[in-house]
Amino acid sequence: MPVPWANSAASTGSDLHLDLSAPGSRRSVLTAALREAIRSGRLPSGSRLPPYRSLAADLGLARNTVAAAYAELIAEGWLTARQGSGTRVAHRAEPRRSSRPARPPRSPAPRHDLRQGQPDSSDFPRSTWAASTRRALNAAPSEAFGPGDPQGRPELRRALADYLARARGVRAEPERIVICSGFGHALDLLFGHVLRGPLAVESYGLSFHRQRVTAAGVRTIPLTLDEHGARTDELDTRVRAVLLTPAHQFPTGGPLHPERRAAAVDWARTTGGLVLEDDYDGEFRYDREPVGAVQGLDPERVIYLGSVSKSLSPAVRVGWMVLPEHLVDKVLAVKGGRELWTGVLDQLALADFVESGHYDRHVRRARQRYRRRRDQLLAVLAEHVPHITATGIAAGLHAVLRLPPGTEQATAAAAAERGIAVDGLAEFRHPDAAMPVVEGLVVGYGTPPEHGYAAALEALVTALR
């Protein structure tokens, strides 16, 4: 039975489970239960036990029974009792060692993390996020703390509709928006029971996106990439939908050419297909004007997908789908009768964060910081390895360092030897891609903390040389 001990009485917390169901006298059962709690480590050395009168009241036992159990454990050396300090677990009572085999040691963490796709975690806006959380909790109606609406909190859907229309050119009413826990969750919902394949994808892209779709039984067909983005002229009646990163192709970089954006929408209108728009890095552009969302061309044929995993933090598990009107009810039917994935409190906090202007200010500051980091990377490359060309640098959180044919694997190995975590382009290539192989390193400049960035670049150029 659980024993509620006050925090002032025991350093182990407010509850300790003691099993008093064994046969025998109450004293012997209690003594054995306390002995086992100490032996297993649930009562660590030095833990203070409650007075025997308090424990007796909590357990419904006679005071003399608990006092006798304490006395027996003191005599055995499990407990100590001193005037003024109460009864405590003796320091020589060590937890029983586990009989489980030891876990294999984890690989050591890299000294320099230059992997793509992550913002600088140390830059999370803690104070303003905390302020938004407090305001949101104070303003939330009582029903917000009940079962969550699978479509998402109306406060967040209204805030997103305004923000996406203003910042990304998305034509979104709150009724078209469905909240999810991120891009992968959106794919699970769409291809679980709503959309059918095959799905056209870019020849280079995130493998975990393809894996999520493949796990749902959907075949993916790669589209060729060139300097203008995906070859949308390759779309035909074989596929039912296409997944694109038009704002900033991942990972090779660059926006999708306007003619190809229009061609993708025309294909969807003609065939009844759908365009899935992954607005990857849409907020972070440096040397060009912002590129509006493809969704604005035809909201009934384009599904717009986004999240705050890169603009804010992957720890805030909130994403969104802006859906054609005819798909809203179908997606909600898949989600079920209540929200199971995205916390209401995060939704409320994010709604306030957006409406108060903190999100805009955070993105602007992050854009300036990541541009400085990109410029620092380019300067170091130009000084130490001028033969290396960096592409995809006009936007985003990474650059692609193009390498001579046949050198990617050796260069990645040289980086690993120097404690650098970095991705090679081969990791993102579709297994059925027919386009020529492109070799290079995908270097993320968002992940390293500010104090470690210069050392990471120094190690990188050493590997490249």
Coordinates of C-alpha atoms in Angstrom, one line a residue:
M1 CA 0.0 0.0 0.0
P2 CA 1.3 3.5 -0.7
V3 CA 2.5 5.4 2.3
P4 CA 2.0 9.2 2.0
W5 CA 5.0 10.8 3.7
A6 CA 5.3 14.6 3.8
N7 CA 8.4 16.1 2.1
S8 CA 9.5 17.6 5.4
A9 CA 9.6 14.2 6.9
A10 CA 11.5 12.2 4.2
S11 CA 14.0 13.2 1.5
T12 CA 12.8 10.4 -0.8
G13 CA 9.6 12.3 -1.8
S14 CA 5.9 12.2 -0.8
D15 CA 5.1 8.5 -1.5
L16 CA 6.7 5.1 -0.9
H17 CA 5.1 1.9 -1.9
L18 CA 5.3 -0.7 0.8
D19 CA 3.8 -4.1 0.1
L20 CA 2.2 -5.3 3.3
S21 CA 0.1 -8.1 1.8
A22 CA 2.6 -10.9 2.7
P23 CA 1.5 -13.5 5.4
G24 CA 2.8 -13.1 8.9
S25 CA 2.5 -10.8 11.8
R26 CA 2.1 -7.0 11.0
R27 CA 5.5 -6.3 12.6
S28 CA 7.4 -8.9 10.5
V29 CA 5.7 -7.9 7.3
L30 CA 6.5 -4.2 7.9
T31 CA 10.1 -5.0 8.8
A32 CA 10.5 -7.0 5.7
A33 CA 9.0 -4.3 3.5
L34 CA 11.2 -1.6 4.9
R35 CA 14.3 -3.9 4.6
E36 CA 13.5 -4.5 0.9
A37 CA 13.0 -0.8 0.2
I38 CA 16.4 -0.1 1.6
R39 CA 18.1 -3.1 -0.1
S40 CA 16.7 -2.2 -3.5
G41 CA 17.7 1.5 -3.2
R42 CA 14.2 2.9 -3.1
L43 CA 15.2 4.3 0.3
P44 CA 18.7 5.6 -0.3
S45 CA 21.4 5.9 2.4
G46 CA 20.8 8.9 4.7
S47 CA 17.0 9.1 3.9
R48 CA 15.0 10.2 6.9
L49 CA 12.0 8.1 7.9
P50 CA 8.9 9.6 9.3
P51 CA 8.3 9.4 13.1
Y52 CA 6.9 6.0 14.0
R53 CA 3.6 7.6 15.2
S54 CA 3.1 9.2 11.8
L55 CA 3.9 6.0 9.9
A56 CA 1.6 4.1 12.2
A57 CA -1.3 6.5 11.5
D58 CA -0.7 6.3 7.7
L59 CA -0.6 2.5 7.6
G60 CA -3.4 2.0 10.1
L61 CA -1.1 0.0 12.4
A62 CA -0.5 0.1 16.1
R63 CA 2.3 2.5 17.3
N64 CA 4.0 -0.3 19.1
T65 CA 4.1 -2.4 16.0
V66 CA 5.9 0.3 14.0
A67 CA 8.2 1.2 16.9
A68 CA 9.2 -2.4 17.3
A69 CA 9.9 -2.7 13.5
Y70 CA 12.2 0.4 13.7
A71 CA 14.0 -1.0 16.7
E72 CA 14.6 -4.3 15.0
L73 CA 16.0 -2.6 11.9
I74 CA 18.2 -0.4 14.1
A75 CA 19.6 -3.4 15.8
E76 CA 20.3 -5.1 12.5
G77 CA 22.2 -2.0 11.2
W78 CA 19.7 -1.0 8.5
L79 CA 18.6 2.2 10.4
T80 CA 20.2 4.7 12.7
A81 CA 18.5 6.8 15.4
R82 CA 20.0 9.9 16.9
Q83 CA 18.5 12.6 19.2
G84 CA 17.4 15.6 17.1
S85 CA 18.0 14.0 13.7
G86 CA 15.3 11.3 13.7
T87 CA 15.5 7.8 12.2
R88 CA 17.5 7.5 9.0
V89 CA 18.7 4.8 6.6
A90 CA 22.2 3.7 7.6
H91 CA 25.0 4.6 5.2
R92 CA 26.4 1.1 5.1
A93 CA 23.1 -0.3 3.7
E94 CA 23.8 -0.5 0.0
P95 CA 21.3 -1.2 -2.8
R96 CA 21.2 -4.7 -4.2
R97 CA 23.2 -5.0 -7.4
S98 CA 21.1 -5.7 -10.5
S99 CA 21.4 -9.1 -12.0
R100 CA 20.7 -7.7 -15.5
P101 CA 23.7 -7.8 -17.9
A102 CA 25.5 -4.5 -18.1
R103 CA 24.4 -2.3 -21.0
P104 CA 27.0 -1.8 -23.7
P105 CA 28.6 1.6 -23.4
R106 CA 27.2 4.4 -25.5
S107 CA 29.2 5.9 -28.3
P108 CA 30.9 9.0 -27.1
A109 CA 29.2 12.2 -28.0
P110 CA 30.9 14.1 -30.9
R111 CA 33.0 17.1 -29.9
H112 CA 31.5 19.1 -32.7
D113 CA 27.9 18.7 -33.9
L114 CA 27.5 20.0 -37.5
R115 CA 24.5 17.9 -38.4
Q116 CA 21.7 19.5 -40.2
G117 CA 18.1 20.3 -39.2
Q118 CA 18.5 21.6 -35.7
P119 CA 18.5 25.1 -34.3
D120 CA 20.8 26.2 -31.5
S121 CA 19.1 24.8 -28.4
S122 CA 20.8 27.3 -26.2
D123 CA 18.9 30.1 -27.9
F124 CA 15.4 29.0 -26.9
P125 CA 13.6 32.1 -25.7
R126 CA 12.9 30.9 -22.1
S127 CA 11.8 34.1 -20.5
T128 CA 9.3 35.1 -23.2
W129 CA 8.0 31.6 -23.6
A130 CA 7.4 31.4 -19.9
A131 CA 5.6 34.7 -20.0
S132 CA 3.4 33.5 -22.9
T133 CA 2.7 30.3 -20.9
R134 CA 1.6 32.3 -17.8
R135 CA -0.6 34.6 -19.9
A136 CA -2.1 31.7 -21.8
L137 CA -2.9 29.7 -18.6
N138 CA -4.5 32.7 -17.0
A139 CA -6.7 33.5 -20.0
A140 CA -7.7 30.0 -21.0
P141 CA -11.3 29.0 -20.4
S142 CA -11.9 26.1 -18.1
E143 CA -12.9 23.7 -20.9
A144 CA -9.3 24.0 -22.3
F145 CA -8.2 21.7 -19.5
G146 CA -10.5 18.9 -20.5
P147 CA -10.0 16.4 -23.4
G148 CA -8.3 18.1 -26.3
D149 CA -10.0 18.9 -29.6
P150 CA -8.4 16.8 -32.4
Q151 CA -8.4 19.8 -34.7
G152 CA -6.4 21.8 -32.2
R153 CA -7.1 24.7 -29.9
P154 CA -9.0 27.5 -31.7
E155 CA -6.7 30.1 -30.2
L156 CA -3.7 28.5 -32.0
R157 CA -5.5 28.0 -35.2
R158 CA -6.6 31.6 -35.4
A159 CA -3.1 32.8 -34.6
L160 CA -1.6 30.5 -37.2
A161 CA -4.1 31.6 -39.9
D162 CA -3.1 35.2 -39.4
Y163 CA 0.6 34.6 -39.2
L164 CA 0.8 32.2 -42.2
A165 CA -1.2 34.6 -44.4
R166 CA 1.0 37.5 -43.4
A167 CA 4.4 35.9 -43.4
R168 CA 4.1 33.0 -45.9
G169 CA 1.3 34.0 -48.3
V170 CA -0.9 31.0 -47.2
R171 CA -4.6 31.2 -47.8
A172 CA -5.7 29.7 -44.5
E173 CA -8.9 30.0 -42.5
P174 CA -8.8 28.5 -39.0
E175 CA -11.3 25.9 -40.1
R176 CA -8.8 24.5 -42.6
I177 CA -6.0 24.0 -40.1
V178 CA -5.5 20.8 -38.2
I179 CA -2.8 20.7 -35.4
C180 CA -0.4 17.8 -35.2
S181 CA 2.8 17.0 -33.4
G182 CA 5.1 17.6 -36.3
F183 CA 5.8 16.8 -39.9
G184 CA 6.2 13.0 -39.4
H185 CA 2.9 12.9 -37.6
A186 CA 1.2 14.7 -40.5
L187 CA 2.5 12.1 -42.9
D188 CA 1.2 9.3 -40.7
L189 CA -2.2 10.9 -40.6
L190 CA -2.4 11.6 -44.3
F191 CA -1.1 8.3 -45.6
G192 CA -2.6 6.1 -42.9
H193 CA -6.2 6.3 -44.2
V194 CA -6.7 9.5 -46.2
L195 CA -4.3 9.6 -49.2
R196 CA -3.3 6.9 -51.6
G197 CA 0.0 6.4 -53.4
P198 CA 2.2 6.3 -55.3
L199 CA 3.9 9.5 -53.9
A200 CA 6.4 11.5 -56.0
V201 CA 9.3 12.8 -53.9
E202 CA 12.6 14.7 -54.6
S203 CA 15.6 12.5 -55.4
Y204 CA 17.4 13.9 -52.4
G205 CA 15.4 14.4 -49.2
L206 CA 15.0 13.3 -45.6
S207 CA 15.0 9.5 -45.5
F208 CA 12.7 9.3 -42.4
H209 CA 10.0 11.0 -44.4
R210 CA 10.2 8.3 -47.1
Q211 CA 10.3 5.6 -44.3
R212 CA 7.1 6.9 -42.7
V213 CA 5.3 6.8 -46.0
T214 CA 6.7 3.4 -47.0
A215 CA 5.6 2.0 -43.6
A216 CA 2.1 3.0 -44.6
G217 CA 2.4 0.9 -47.7
V218 CA 2.9 3.8 -50.1
R219 CA 5.5 3.5 -52.9
T220 CA 7.7 6.6 -53.5
I221 CA 8.9 7.7 -57.0
P222 CA 11.9 10.1 -57.2
L223 CA 11.9 13.3 -59.2
T224 CA 15.1 14.5 -60.8
L225 CA 16.7 17.6 -59.2
D226 CA 18.7 20.4 -60.9
E227 CA 19.6 24.0 -60.2
H228 CA 15.9 25.0 -60.5
G229 CA 14.7 22.4 -58.0
A230 CA 12.5 19.4 -58.7
R231 CA 11.7 18.5 -62.3
T232 CA 7.9 18.8 -61.8
D233 CA 7.5 18.2 -65.6
E234 CA 8.2 14.5 -64.8
L235 CA 4.9 14.2 -62.9
D236 CA 2.4 12.0 -64.6
T237 CA -0.7 9.9 -63.9
R238 CA 1.3 7.2 -62.2
V239 CA 1.4 9.2 -58.9
R240 CA -1.4 10.6 -56.8
A241 CA 0.5 13.2 -54.8
V242 CA 3.9 14.9 -54.8
L243 CA 6.0 16.0 -51.8
L244 CA 8.0 19.1 -52.4
T245 CA 10.3 21.5 -50.5
P246 CA 9.7 24.6 -52.7
A247 CA 11.0 27.4 -50.4
H248 CA 14.4 25.8 -49.9
Q249 CA 15.0 22.3 -51.4
F250 CA 16.3 19.9 -48.8
P251 CA 19.2 19.2 -48.7
T252 CA 20.7 20.7 -52.0
G253 CA 19.3 24.2 -51.5
G254 CA 17.5 26.7 -53.6
P255 CA 13.9 27.6 -54.2
L256 CA 11.7 25.8 -56.7
H257 CA 11.5 27.8 -60.0
P258 CA 8.3 29.7 -60.5
E259 CA 7.5 27.8 -63.7
R260 CA 7.9 24.5 -61.9
R261 CA 5.7 25.7 -59.0
A262 CA 3.0 26.5 -61.5
A263 CA 3.5 23.2 -63.3
A264 CA 3.0 21.2 -60.1
V265 CA -0.3 23.0 -59.4
D266 CA -1.4 22.5 -63.0
W267 CA -0.6 18.8 -62.8
A268 CA -2.7 18.5 -59.6
R269 CA -5.6 20.3 -61.2
T270 CA -5.5 18.2 -64.3
T271 CA -5.1 14.8 -62.7
G272 CA -6.9 15.3 -59.4
G273 CA -3.7 14.9 -57.5
L274 CA -2.3 16.8 -54.5
V275 CA 0.8 18.8 -53.8
L276 CA 2.2 18.4 -50.2
E277 CA 4.3 21.5 -49.4
D278 CA 6.9 21.0 -46.8
D279 CA 7.8 24.7 -46.0
Y280 CA 11.3 23.7 -44.9
D281 CA 13.3 26.7 -43.7
G282 CA 10.7 29.2 -45.1
E283 CA 11.5 31.7 -42.3
F284 CA 15.3 31.7 -42.8
R285 CA 16.4 33.5 -46.0
Y286 CA 19.5 35.7 -46.3
D287 CA 20.4 36.8 -49.8
R288 CA 17.0 36.7 -51.5
E289 CA 13.5 37.9 -51.1
P290 CA 11.1 35.6 -49.3
V291 CA 9.4 33.0 -51.5
G292 CA 5.7 32.7 -50.9
A293 CA 4.0 29.4 -50.3
V294 CA 2.8 27.3 -53.3
Q295 CA -0.4 26.8 -51.4
G296 CA -1.4 30.3 -52.2
L297 CA -1.8 29.3 -55.9
D298 CA -4.5 26.7 -55.2
P299 CA -5.6 25.9 -51.6
E300 CA -7.8 23.1 -52.8
R301 CA -5.0 21.2 -54.5
V302 CA -2.1 21.9 -52.0
I303 CA -1.6 20.7 -48.5
Y304 CA 0.6 23.1 -46.6
L305 CA 2.7 21.5 -43.8
G306 CA 4.8 23.3 -41.1
S307 CA 6.1 23.2 -37.6
V308 CA 8.2 25.1 -35.1
S309 CA 10.9 22.4 -34.8
K310 CA 13.6 24.6 -36.6
S311 CA 12.2 28.1 -36.1
L312 CA 11.7 27.6 -32.3
S313 CA 12.7 24.2 -30.9
P314 CA 12.0 20.5 -31.6
A315 CA 11.1 20.2 -28.0
V316 CA 7.8 22.1 -28.7
R317 CA 6.0 19.3 -30.4
V318 CA 3.5 21.4 -32.4
G319 CA 3.0 21.3 -36.2
W320 CA 0.1 22.0 -38.5
M321 CA -1.6 21.1 -41.7
V322 CA -3.5 23.6 -43.8
L323 CA -5.8 21.3 -45.7
P324 CA -8.1 21.5 -48.7
E325 CA -11.7 21.8 -47.4
H326 CA -12.7 18.3 -48.6
L327 CA -9.9 16.7 -46.5
V328 CA -10.5 18.3 -43.1
D329 CA -13.2 15.9 -41.9
K330 CA -11.3 12.9 -43.3
V331 CA -8.1 13.8 -41.4
L332 CA -10.1 14.5 -38.2
A333 CA -11.8 11.1 -38.5
V334 CA -8.3 9.5 -38.5
K335 CA -7.2 11.5 -35.4
G336 CA -10.2 10.3 -33.4
G337 CA -12.4 11.9 -30.9
R338 CA -9.8 13.6 -28.8
E339 CA -6.2 15.0 -29.1
L340 CA -3.7 12.3 -28.1
W341 CA -0.4 13.7 -29.5
T342 CA -0.1 17.5 -29.0
G343 CA -0.4 19.0 -25.5
V344 CA -3.0 21.7 -25.0
L345 CA -0.7 23.8 -22.8
D346 CA 2.0 24.0 -25.6
Q347 CA -0.8 25.0 -28.1
L348 CA -2.0 27.8 -25.8
A349 CA 1.5 29.0 -25.1
L350 CA 2.4 29.0 -28.8
A351 CA -0.8 30.9 -29.7
D352 CA 0.2 33.7 -27.2
F353 CA 3.8 33.6 -28.4
V354 CA 2.7 34.3 -32.0
E355 CA 0.0 36.8 -31.2
S356 CA 2.2 38.8 -28.9
G357 CA 4.8 39.3 -31.6
H358 CA 7.5 37.3 -29.7
Y359 CA 7.6 34.6 -32.5
D360 CA 8.3 37.3 -35.2
R361 CA 11.0 38.9 -33.0
H362 CA 12.6 35.5 -32.2
V363 CA 12.7 34.5 -35.9
R364 CA 14.2 37.8 -36.9
R365 CA 17.0 37.5 -34.3
A366 CA 17.6 33.9 -35.2
R367 CA 17.8 34.9 -38.9
Q368 CA 20.5 37.4 -38.2
R369 CA 22.5 35.0 -36.0
Y370 CA 22.3 32.2 -38.5
R371 CA 23.4 34.5 -41.3
R372 CA 26.4 35.5 -39.3
R373 CA 27.2 31.8 -38.8
R374 CA 26.8 31.1 -42.5
D375 CA 29.1 34.0 -43.4
Q376 CA 31.7 32.8 -40.9
L377 CA 31.6 29.3 -42.5
L378 CA 32.0 30.8 -46.0
A379 CA 34.9 33.0 -44.8
V380 CA 36.7 30.0 -43.2
L381 CA 36.2 27.9 -46.3
A382 CA 37.5 30.6 -48.6
E383 CA 40.6 31.1 -46.5
H384 CA 41.6 27.5 -45.8
V385 CA 40.0 25.3 -48.5
P386 CA 39.1 27.6 -51.4
H387 CA 38.7 24.6 -53.8
I388 CA 35.5 23.6 -51.8
T389 CA 32.3 25.1 -53.2
A390 CA 29.4 25.8 -50.8
T391 CA 25.8 25.7 -52.3
G392 CA 22.3 26.2 -51.0
I393 CA 23.5 29.1 -48.9
A394 CA 20.8 31.7 -49.6
A395 CA 18.5 30.3 -47.0
G396 CA 18.2 27.6 -44.3
L397 CA 20.3 26.2 -41.5
H398 CA 22.9 24.3 -43.6
A399 CA 25.2 24.5 -46.5
V400 CA 26.2 21.7 -48.9
L401 CA 30.0 21.5 -49.5
R402 CA 30.4 19.9 -52.9
L403 CA 33.2 17.3 -53.1
P404 CA 35.0 15.7 -56.1
P405 CA 33.6 12.4 -57.2
G406 CA 34.7 9.5 -55.1
T407 CA 35.7 11.5 -52.0
E408 CA 32.6 11.8 -49.9
Q409 CA 33.0 8.7 -47.9
A410 CA 36.7 9.4 -47.1
T411 CA 36.0 13.0 -46.2
A412 CA 33.2 12.0 -43.8
A413 CA 35.5 9.4 -42.2
A414 CA 38.2 12.1 -41.7
A415 CA 35.6 14.3 -40.1
A416 CA 34.5 11.5 -37.8
E417 CA 38.1 10.9 -36.7
R418 CA 38.2 14.5 -35.6
G419 CA 35.1 14.2 -33.5
I420 CA 32.8 16.0 -36.0
A421 CA 29.3 14.8 -36.5
V422 CA 28.3 15.7 -40.1
D423 CA 26.1 14.2 -42.8
G424 CA 27.1 13.1 -46.3
L425 CA 24.8 13.7 -49.2
A426 CA 24.5 10.0 -49.9
E427 CA 22.4 9.6 -46.7
F428 CA 19.6 11.6 -48.4
R429 CA 19.6 10.0 -51.8
H430 CA 16.5 8.1 -52.8
P431 CA 17.5 4.4 -53.5
D432 CA 15.7 4.5 -56.9
A433 CA 17.0 7.9 -58.0
A434 CA 18.2 7.9 -61.6
M435 CA 19.9 11.3 -61.6
P436 CA 23.7 11.5 -61.4
V437 CA 25.2 11.1 -58.0
V438 CA 26.1 14.3 -56.2
E439 CA 28.8 14.1 -53.6
G440 CA 29.2 16.4 -50.6
L441 CA 28.8 17.1 -47.0
V442 CA 25.7 18.7 -45.5
V443 CA 27.0 21.1 -42.8
G444 CA 24.5 22.4 -40.3
Y445 CA 25.5 25.7 -38.8
G446 CA 22.5 26.0 -36.5
T447 CA 23.3 23.3 -34.0
P448 CA 26.7 24.2 -32.4
P449 CA 26.5 26.5 -29.3
E450 CA 28.0 29.9 -30.0
H451 CA 31.1 29.3 -27.9
G452 CA 32.0 26.1 -29.8
Y453 CA 31.3 27.2 -33.3
A454 CA 34.7 28.5 -34.2
A455 CA 36.4 25.3 -33.0
A456 CA 33.9 23.2 -35.0
L457 CA 34.8 25.1 -38.2
E458 CA 38.5 24.7 -37.4
A459 CA 38.1 21.0 -37.1
L460 CA 36.0 20.9 -40.2
V461 CA 38.6 22.6 -42.5
T462 CA 41.3 20.3 -41.1
A463 CA 39.2 17.3 -42.2
L464 CA 38.6 18.9 -45.6
R465 CA 42.3 19.5 -46.2

